[in-house]
Amino acid sequence: MPRLSKGTSPEAFGGLNALVDDIRAYVEAVPRPWCAGAVVLAGRGPDVLLHEAVGWAVRYAAHDRELPREQWVPMRPGTVFDLASLTKLFTATVTACVDAVDLDDPVASHVPEFGAAGKGPITVRQLLDHTSGLRPELPFYDCADAAARTALLWAEAPVAEPGSVRIYSDLNLIALQHVLERATGEALDALVREHITDPLAMYDTRFNPPASWIPRIAATEDQRPPWGRLDRGMLHGVVHDENAYAMGGVAGHAGLFSSAWDLAVFCRALLDRGGPWPGFEADQPWFMGELAGRGAVGHTGFTGTSLVLDPASDSYLVLLANSVHPCRDWREGSAMRAAAGTRFARALASV
């Protein structure tokens, strides 16, 4: 298990205080913030260089109404977030840990039903790198039960020739969940515990957090039509993604909750292991800023989460925000993520 410790202070590591100031500016922006609050953690080697919280974990009662000021809950370094698509990295990592699955296996060799409608040639690797040809998503939240959801996926045909083009798709990681569960006989949440969170002592990371965690969890969205596909009101401690919710909160593409420190442990373990990096995005300036361009890998989550690994400097940056609180229509792209990546890249270059 990687051991992390508070290392060089932000003052000594030039630029990190400015990184926090940048995030604070986004949180306090007028007329409206990019997010209600955020937690940022930056590390290099075994040292955690920065771990700060800004803003509010809970601020709004509804999409158009703030809570009374005395009911706002401050963001704290240990706040737990709905990771959204950062869950995909855990599903990908489990795949690399499971001997029963090879990346070049046809998906249908593990899940024969998946091979219908022209999906027979699709491989596990193509699910991980989003070259399966599957569309981005399906409305599983409209299905009556699990059998109807799987039937919808089995009947789906690729919209592009497998292997010909990259289409980022939640369906890839949902299909991969079926592969892992068939190949091992274990549920995905058990596999994540067995291969990742228990060995790394990531005790703030799990699907379906218990009610006792709610005071520590950042709220997400007042989810209702027309922007939400389900009418669930303000979400706090339950998964934001509608399809993951329909799947009982455990899904290959979304559903995990975690804290910045736990994700730092995860990042450190991945850097110690080294590449390759199945399931990761590589060198993406739109959310990595100037960290991109030298082999950085990472991912984002719809709720406002992101992480970036920079193998070249043995460093990583975790930025967790509740940018859909109170409503997804408040999201303003990834400017805050890119700004944080640029500040960190320049700080690394200064020492």
CSV table of C-alpha atoms in Angstrom, one decimal:
chain,number,residue,atom,x,y,z
A,1,MET,CA,0.0,0.0,0.0
A,2,PRO,CA,1.5,3.4,-0.9
A,3,ARG,CA,2.1,5.7,2.0
A,4,LEU,CA,1.4,9.3,1.7
A,5,SER,CA,2.6,12.1,4.0
A,6,LYS,CA,2.3,15.9,4.1
A,7,GLY,CA,5.4,17.1,2.3
A,8,THR,CA,6.7,20.4,1.2
A,9,SER,CA,4.4,23.3,2.1
A,10,PRO,CA,2.5,25.2,-0.6
A,11,GLU,CA,4.6,28.3,0.3
A,12,ALA,CA,7.8,26.4,-0.4
A,13,PHE,CA,6.5,24.8,-3.6
A,14,GLY,CA,6.0,27.9,-5.7
A,15,GLY,CA,2.6,28.4,-7.3
A,16,LEU,CA,0.4,26.1,-5.2
A,17,ASN,CA,-1.1,28.9,-3.1
A,18,ALA,CA,-2.0,30.6,-6.4
A,19,LEU,CA,-3.7,27.3,-7.5
A,20,VAL,CA,-6.0,27.6,-4.5
A,21,ASP,CA,-6.6,31.3,-5.2
A,22,ASP,CA,-7.6,30.4,-8.7
A,23,ILE,CA,-10.1,27.8,-7.5
A,24,ARG,CA,-11.5,30.2,-4.9
A,25,ALA,CA,-12.1,32.7,-7.7
A,26,TYR,CA,-14.2,30.2,-9.6
A,27,VAL,CA,-16.1,29.3,-6.4
A,28,GLU,CA,-16.8,33.0,-5.6
A,29,ALA,CA,-17.4,34.1,-9.2
A,30,VAL,CA,-20.2,36.7,-9.8
A,31,PRO,CA,-23.0,36.5,-10.9
A,32,ARG,CA,-22.7,32.8,-10.2
A,33,PRO,CA,-20.0,30.4,-9.2
A,34,TRP,CA,-18.6,27.6,-11.4
A,35,CYS,CA,-19.3,25.3,-8.4
A,36,ALA,CA,-20.5,25.6,-4.9
A,37,GLY,CA,-17.2,24.3,-3.5
A,38,ALA,CA,-14.1,22.2,-4.3
A,39,VAL,CA,-11.3,20.1,-2.7
A,40,VAL,CA,-7.9,20.1,-4.4
A,41,LEU,CA,-5.0,17.7,-3.6
A,42,ALA,CA,-1.7,17.8,-5.4
A,43,GLY,CA,1.1,15.3,-4.8
A,44,ARG,CA,4.6,14.4,-6.0
A,45,GLY,CA,6.3,11.1,-5.1
A,46,PRO,CA,5.1,10.1,-1.6
A,47,ASP,CA,4.5,13.8,-0.6
A,48,VAL,CA,1.1,15.5,-0.5
A,49,LEU,CA,2.0,19.0,-1.4
A,50,LEU,CA,-1.4,20.6,-1.2
A,51,HIS,CA,-4.8,19.5,0.3
A,52,GLU,CA,-7.3,22.3,0.6
A,53,ALA,CA,-11.0,22.8,0.6
A,54,VAL,CA,-12.9,25.9,-0.7
A,55,GLY,CA,-16.5,26.9,-0.6
A,56,TRP,CA,-19.6,24.8,0.3
A,57,ALA,CA,-20.5,21.1,0.2
A,58,VAL,CA,-24.2,22.0,0.6
A,59,ARG,CA,-25.5,25.5,-0.2
A,60,TYR,CA,-28.8,25.1,-2.1
A,61,ALA,CA,-32.3,23.8,-1.2
A,62,ALA,CA,-33.4,23.7,-4.9
A,63,HIS,CA,-32.1,24.8,-8.3
A,64,ASP,CA,-33.5,28.3,-7.7
A,65,ARG,CA,-33.2,28.6,-4.0
A,66,GLU,CA,-30.4,28.8,-1.5
A,67,LEU,CA,-30.7,27.3,2.0
A,68,PRO,CA,-30.7,29.7,4.9
A,69,ARG,CA,-27.1,30.9,5.4
A,70,GLU,CA,-26.8,29.1,8.8
A,71,GLN,CA,-27.6,25.8,7.0
A,72,TRP,CA,-24.8,25.9,4.5
A,73,VAL,CA,-22.3,23.1,5.0
A,74,PRO,CA,-18.6,24.1,4.4
A,75,MET,CA,-16.4,22.0,2.1
A,76,ARG,CA,-13.7,20.2,4.1
A,77,PRO,CA,-10.6,18.3,2.9
A,78,GLY,CA,-12.3,15.0,3.8
A,79,THR,CA,-15.6,15.7,2.0
A,80,VAL,CA,-16.8,12.8,0.0
A,81,PHE,CA,-18.0,13.3,-3.6
A,82,ASP,CA,-20.1,11.4,-6.1
A,83,LEU,CA,-17.2,10.6,-8.6
A,84,ALA,CA,-19.5,10.1,-11.6
A,85,SER,CA,-17.3,8.9,-14.5
A,86,LEU,CA,-14.1,8.6,-12.4
A,87,THR,CA,-15.8,5.3,-11.6
A,88,LYS,CA,-14.7,4.1,-15.0
A,89,LEU,CA,-11.1,4.2,-13.9
A,90,PHE,CA,-11.9,1.7,-11.1
A,91,THR,CA,-13.7,-0.6,-13.5
A,92,ALA,CA,-10.7,-0.4,-15.9
A,93,THR,CA,-8.3,-1.1,-13.1
A,94,VAL,CA,-10.2,-4.1,-11.9
A,95,THR,CA,-10.1,-5.4,-15.4
A,96,ALA,CA,-6.3,-5.2,-15.4
A,97,CYS,CA,-6.3,-7.1,-12.1
A,98,VAL,CA,-8.5,-10.0,-13.1
A,99,ASP,CA,-6.7,-13.0,-14.6
A,100,ALA,CA,-9.8,-14.4,-16.2
A,101,VAL,CA,-10.1,-11.4,-18.6
A,102,ASP,CA,-7.7,-10.6,-21.3
A,103,LEU,CA,-7.9,-7.2,-23.1
A,104,ASP,CA,-8.0,-8.9,-26.5
A,105,ASP,CA,-10.8,-11.2,-25.6
A,106,PRO,CA,-14.1,-10.8,-27.6
A,107,VAL,CA,-16.7,-9.5,-25.2
A,108,ALA,CA,-19.0,-12.2,-26.4
A,109,SER,CA,-16.6,-14.9,-25.3
A,110,HIS,CA,-17.6,-14.0,-21.7
A,111,VAL,CA,-21.1,-12.7,-22.4
A,112,PRO,CA,-22.6,-14.5,-25.5
A,113,GLU,CA,-25.7,-12.4,-25.5
A,114,PHE,CA,-23.7,-9.3,-26.1
A,115,GLY,CA,-22.6,-10.5,-29.5
A,116,ALA,CA,-26.1,-9.9,-31.0
A,117,ALA,CA,-26.8,-7.1,-33.5
A,118,GLY,CA,-23.3,-7.0,-34.9
A,119,LYS,CA,-21.4,-6.7,-31.7
A,120,GLY,CA,-19.6,-10.0,-31.9
A,121,PRO,CA,-16.2,-8.6,-33.0
A,122,ILE,CA,-16.0,-6.1,-30.1
A,123,THR,CA,-13.1,-6.7,-27.7
A,124,VAL,CA,-12.5,-5.8,-24.1
A,125,ARG,CA,-9.8,-3.5,-25.2
A,126,GLN,CA,-12.2,-1.6,-27.5
A,127,LEU,CA,-14.6,-1.2,-24.6
A,128,LEU,CA,-11.8,0.4,-22.6
A,129,ASP,CA,-10.5,2.7,-25.3
A,130,HIS,CA,-14.1,3.6,-26.5
A,131,THR,CA,-13.6,2.2,-30.0
A,132,SER,CA,-16.4,-0.3,-29.8
A,133,GLY,CA,-18.6,1.8,-32.1
A,134,LEU,CA,-21.4,1.9,-29.4
A,135,ARG,CA,-23.4,5.1,-28.9
A,136,PRO,CA,-22.8,7.2,-25.7
A,137,GLU,CA,-25.7,5.9,-23.7
A,138,LEU,CA,-29.2,4.2,-23.6
A,139,PRO,CA,-32.2,5.1,-21.4
A,140,PHE,CA,-31.8,2.2,-18.9
A,141,TYR,CA,-33.6,4.5,-16.4
A,142,ASP,CA,-36.8,3.9,-18.4
A,143,CYS,CA,-36.6,0.1,-18.1
A,144,ALA,CA,-38.9,-1.8,-15.8
A,145,ASP,CA,-36.2,-4.1,-14.4
A,146,ALA,CA,-32.8,-5.6,-14.8
A,147,ALA,CA,-33.9,-8.0,-17.5
A,148,ALA,CA,-35.3,-5.2,-19.6
A,149,ARG,CA,-32.0,-3.2,-19.2
A,150,THR,CA,-29.8,-6.1,-20.3
A,151,ALA,CA,-32.2,-6.8,-23.2
A,152,LEU,CA,-31.8,-3.2,-24.4
A,153,LEU,CA,-28.0,-3.5,-24.3
A,154,TRP,CA,-28.0,-6.9,-26.1
A,155,ALA,CA,-30.2,-5.5,-28.9
A,156,GLU,CA,-28.1,-2.4,-29.4
A,157,ALA,CA,-26.1,-2.3,-32.7
A,158,PRO,CA,-22.9,-0.3,-33.1
A,159,VAL,CA,-23.3,3.0,-34.8
A,160,ALA,CA,-19.7,2.7,-36.3
A,161,GLU,CA,-17.5,-0.2,-37.3
A,162,PRO,CA,-15.8,-1.6,-34.2
A,163,GLY,CA,-12.2,-0.4,-34.0
A,164,SER,CA,-12.8,2.4,-36.6
A,165,VAL,CA,-13.5,5.5,-34.5
A,166,ARG,CA,-13.5,6.6,-30.9
A,167,ILE,CA,-16.9,7.4,-29.4
A,168,TYR,CA,-16.9,8.0,-25.7
A,169,SER,CA,-19.6,5.8,-24.3
A,170,ASP,CA,-21.0,4.8,-20.9
A,171,LEU,CA,-22.2,1.6,-22.6
A,172,ASN,CA,-18.6,0.4,-22.9
A,173,LEU,CA,-18.1,0.3,-19.2
A,174,ILE,CA,-21.6,-1.0,-18.5
A,175,ALA,CA,-20.8,-3.9,-20.9
A,176,LEU,CA,-17.4,-4.3,-19.2
A,177,GLN,CA,-19.2,-4.7,-15.9
A,178,HIS,CA,-21.1,-7.7,-17.3
A,179,VAL,CA,-17.8,-9.2,-18.5
A,180,LEU,CA,-16.1,-8.9,-15.1
A,181,GLU,CA,-19.1,-10.3,-13.3
A,182,ARG,CA,-19.5,-13.2,-15.6
A,183,ALA,CA,-15.8,-14.0,-15.7
A,184,THR,CA,-15.4,-13.9,-11.9
A,185,GLY,CA,-18.8,-14.7,-10.5
A,186,GLU,CA,-18.5,-11.6,-8.3
A,187,ALA,CA,-20.4,-8.3,-8.4
A,188,LEU,CA,-18.6,-5.2,-9.4
A,189,ASP,CA,-18.7,-3.6,-6.0
A,190,ALA,CA,-17.1,-6.7,-4.5
A,191,LEU,CA,-14.4,-6.7,-7.1
A,192,VAL,CA,-13.6,-3.0,-6.5
A,193,ARG,CA,-13.3,-3.8,-2.7
A,194,GLU,CA,-11.2,-6.9,-3.3
A,195,HIS,CA,-8.8,-5.5,-5.8
A,196,ILE,CA,-8.6,-1.8,-5.0
A,197,THR,CA,-10.2,-0.3,-2.0
A,198,ASP,CA,-9.4,-2.9,0.7
A,199,PRO,CA,-5.8,-3.5,-0.3
A,200,LEU,CA,-5.2,0.3,-0.5
A,201,ALA,CA,-7.2,1.0,2.7
A,202,MET,CA,-9.4,3.4,0.8
A,203,TYR,CA,-12.1,3.5,3.4
A,204,ASP,CA,-13.9,6.6,2.0
A,205,THR,CA,-14.5,4.9,-1.3
A,206,ARG,CA,-17.6,2.8,-2.0
A,207,PHE,CA,-20.8,2.4,-4.0
A,208,ASN,CA,-24.0,3.3,-2.2
A,209,PRO,CA,-22.6,5.1,0.9
A,210,PRO,CA,-24.6,4.6,4.1
A,211,ALA,CA,-26.9,7.3,5.5
A,212,SER,CA,-24.3,7.9,8.3
A,213,TRP,CA,-22.0,9.4,5.6
A,214,ILE,CA,-24.4,12.1,4.4
A,215,PRO,CA,-23.0,14.9,6.7
A,216,ARG,CA,-19.6,14.3,5.0
A,217,ILE,CA,-21.0,14.2,1.4
A,218,ALA,CA,-21.2,17.1,-1.1
A,219,ALA,CA,-24.7,17.5,-2.5
A,220,THR,CA,-25.1,17.4,-6.2
A,221,GLU,CA,-28.2,18.3,-8.2
A,222,ASP,CA,-31.9,19.3,-7.8
A,223,GLN,CA,-32.7,16.7,-10.4
A,224,ARG,CA,-36.0,17.2,-12.1
A,225,PRO,CA,-37.2,17.6,-15.7
A,226,PRO,CA,-36.4,19.1,-18.1
A,227,TRP,CA,-32.7,18.8,-17.3
A,228,GLY,CA,-32.9,15.6,-15.4
A,229,ARG,CA,-34.3,12.3,-16.8
A,230,LEU,CA,-35.8,11.4,-13.4
A,231,ASP,CA,-37.7,13.6,-10.9
A,232,ARG,CA,-35.7,13.0,-7.7
A,233,GLY,CA,-35.3,16.5,-6.1
A,234,MET,CA,-32.0,17.6,-4.5
A,235,LEU,CA,-29.6,14.7,-4.4
A,236,HIS,CA,-27.4,14.2,-1.4
A,237,GLY,CA,-25.7,10.9,-0.7
A,238,VAL,CA,-27.3,9.0,-3.6
A,239,VAL,CA,-25.8,8.6,-7.0
A,240,HIS,CA,-26.4,11.4,-9.5
A,241,ASP,CA,-26.2,9.4,-12.8
A,242,GLU,CA,-29.7,8.3,-13.7
A,243,ASN,CA,-28.6,5.0,-15.3
A,244,ALA,CA,-26.4,4.1,-12.4
A,245,TYR,CA,-29.3,4.9,-10.1
A,246,ALA,CA,-31.6,2.6,-12.1
A,247,MET,CA,-28.9,-0.2,-11.8
A,248,GLY,CA,-29.0,0.0,-8.0
A,249,GLY,CA,-26.2,2.5,-7.6
A,250,VAL,CA,-23.5,0.0,-8.8
A,251,ALA,CA,-22.4,0.5,-12.4
A,252,GLY,CA,-19.3,0.2,-14.5
A,253,HIS,CA,-19.5,3.8,-15.6
A,254,ALA,CA,-20.7,5.7,-12.5
A,255,GLY,CA,-21.7,5.2,-8.9
A,256,LEU,CA,-18.6,5.4,-6.7
A,257,PHE,CA,-18.2,8.0,-4.0
A,258,SER,CA,-14.8,8.9,-2.6
A,259,SER,CA,-12.6,11.6,-1.0
A,260,ALA,CA,-9.6,13.4,-2.3
A,261,TRP,CA,-7.2,11.6,0.0
A,262,ASP,CA,-8.5,8.2,-1.1
A,263,LEU,CA,-8.0,9.2,-4.7
A,264,ALA,CA,-4.5,10.4,-3.9
A,265,VAL,CA,-3.7,6.9,-2.6
A,266,PHE,CA,-5.2,5.4,-5.8
A,267,CYS,CA,-3.2,7.8,-8.0
A,268,ARG,CA,0.0,7.0,-6.1
A,269,ALA,CA,-0.6,3.2,-6.5
A,270,LEU,CA,-1.2,3.6,-10.3
A,271,LEU,CA,2.0,5.7,-10.7
A,272,ASP,CA,4.0,3.1,-8.7
A,273,ARG,CA,2.6,0.4,-11.0
A,274,GLY,CA,3.3,2.4,-14.1
A,275,GLY,CA,1.5,2.2,-17.4
A,276,PRO,CA,-0.1,1.2,-19.7
A,277,TRP,CA,-3.2,3.2,-18.8
A,278,PRO,CA,-6.3,1.5,-20.1
A,279,GLY,CA,-9.5,3.5,-19.6
A,280,PHE,CA,-7.6,6.8,-19.2
A,281,GLU,CA,-7.6,9.9,-21.4
A,282,ALA,CA,-4.1,11.0,-22.5
A,283,ASP,CA,-2.8,14.6,-22.9
A,284,GLN,CA,-6.1,16.5,-22.9
A,285,PRO,CA,-5.5,20.2,-22.5
A,286,TRP,CA,-9.2,20.9,-22.1
A,287,PHE,CA,-9.1,19.6,-18.5
A,288,MET,CA,-5.4,19.1,-17.8
A,289,GLY,CA,-4.2,22.5,-18.9
A,290,GLU,CA,-0.4,22.6,-19.3
A,291,LEU,CA,0.0,19.2,-17.6
A,292,ALA,CA,-1.0,17.8,-21.1
A,293,GLY,CA,1.6,17.2,-23.7
A,294,ARG,CA,4.1,15.0,-22.0
A,295,GLY,CA,2.2,11.8,-21.3
A,296,ALA,CA,-0.2,12.9,-18.7
A,297,VAL,CA,-3.3,10.7,-18.3
A,298,GLY,CA,-6.6,11.3,-16.4
A,299,HIS,CA,-10.3,11.5,-16.5
A,300,THR,CA,-13.2,13.7,-15.6
A,301,GLY,CA,-16.7,13.1,-14.0
A,302,PHE,CA,-19.9,14.9,-14.9
A,303,THR,CA,-20.5,16.1,-11.3
A,304,GLY,CA,-17.3,18.2,-11.4
A,305,THR,CA,-14.6,15.6,-10.5
A,306,SER,CA,-11.3,15.0,-12.2
A,307,LEU,CA,-7.8,13.6,-11.6
A,308,VAL,CA,-4.6,13.8,-13.6
A,309,LEU,CA,-1.5,11.6,-13.4
A,310,ASP,CA,1.8,13.1,-14.7
A,311,PRO,CA,4.3,10.1,-14.9
A,312,ALA,CA,7.0,12.4,-16.2
A,313,SER,CA,7.2,14.2,-12.8
A,314,ASP,CA,5.8,11.4,-10.7
A,315,SER,CA,3.0,13.7,-9.7
A,316,TYR,CA,-0.8,13.8,-9.7
A,317,LEU,CA,-3.6,16.3,-9.2
A,318,VAL,CA,-7.0,15.6,-7.8
A,319,LEU,CA,-9.8,18.2,-8.1
A,320,LEU,CA,-13.2,17.4,-6.8
A,321,ALA,CA,-16.0,19.9,-7.2
A,322,ASN,CA,-19.8,19.8,-7.0
A,323,SER,CA,-20.4,21.8,-10.2
A,324,VAL,CA,-23.9,20.4,-10.7
A,325,HIS,CA,-25.0,21.8,-7.3
A,326,PRO,CA,-27.7,23.1,-7.6
A,327,CYS,CA,-28.3,22.3,-11.3
A,328,ARG,CA,-26.3,20.9,-14.3
A,329,ASP,CA,-27.2,24.0,-16.2
A,330,TRP,CA,-24.7,25.9,-14.0
A,331,ARG,CA,-21.8,23.9,-15.4
A,332,GLU,CA,-19.4,26.2,-17.3
A,333,GLY,CA,-17.1,23.7,-19.0
A,334,SER,CA,-13.7,22.7,-17.6
A,335,ALA,CA,-12.0,26.1,-17.2
A,336,MET,CA,-11.3,25.6,-13.5
A,337,ARG,CA,-9.8,22.1,-14.1
A,338,ALA,CA,-7.6,23.4,-16.9
A,339,ALA,CA,-6.5,26.4,-14.8
A,340,ALA,CA,-5.6,24.1,-11.9
A,341,GLY,CA,-3.6,21.8,-14.2
A,342,THR,CA,-1.7,24.8,-15.6
A,343,ARG,CA,-0.9,26.1,-12.2
A,344,PHE,CA,0.4,22.7,-11.0
A,345,ALA,CA,2.4,22.2,-14.2
A,346,ARG,CA,4.2,25.6,-13.7
A,347,ALA,CA,4.8,24.8,-10.0
A,348,LEU,CA,6.4,21.5,-11.0
A,349,ALA,CA,8.6,23.4,-13.5
A,350,SER,CA,9.7,25.9,-10.9
A,351,VAL,CA,11.5,23.4,-8.6
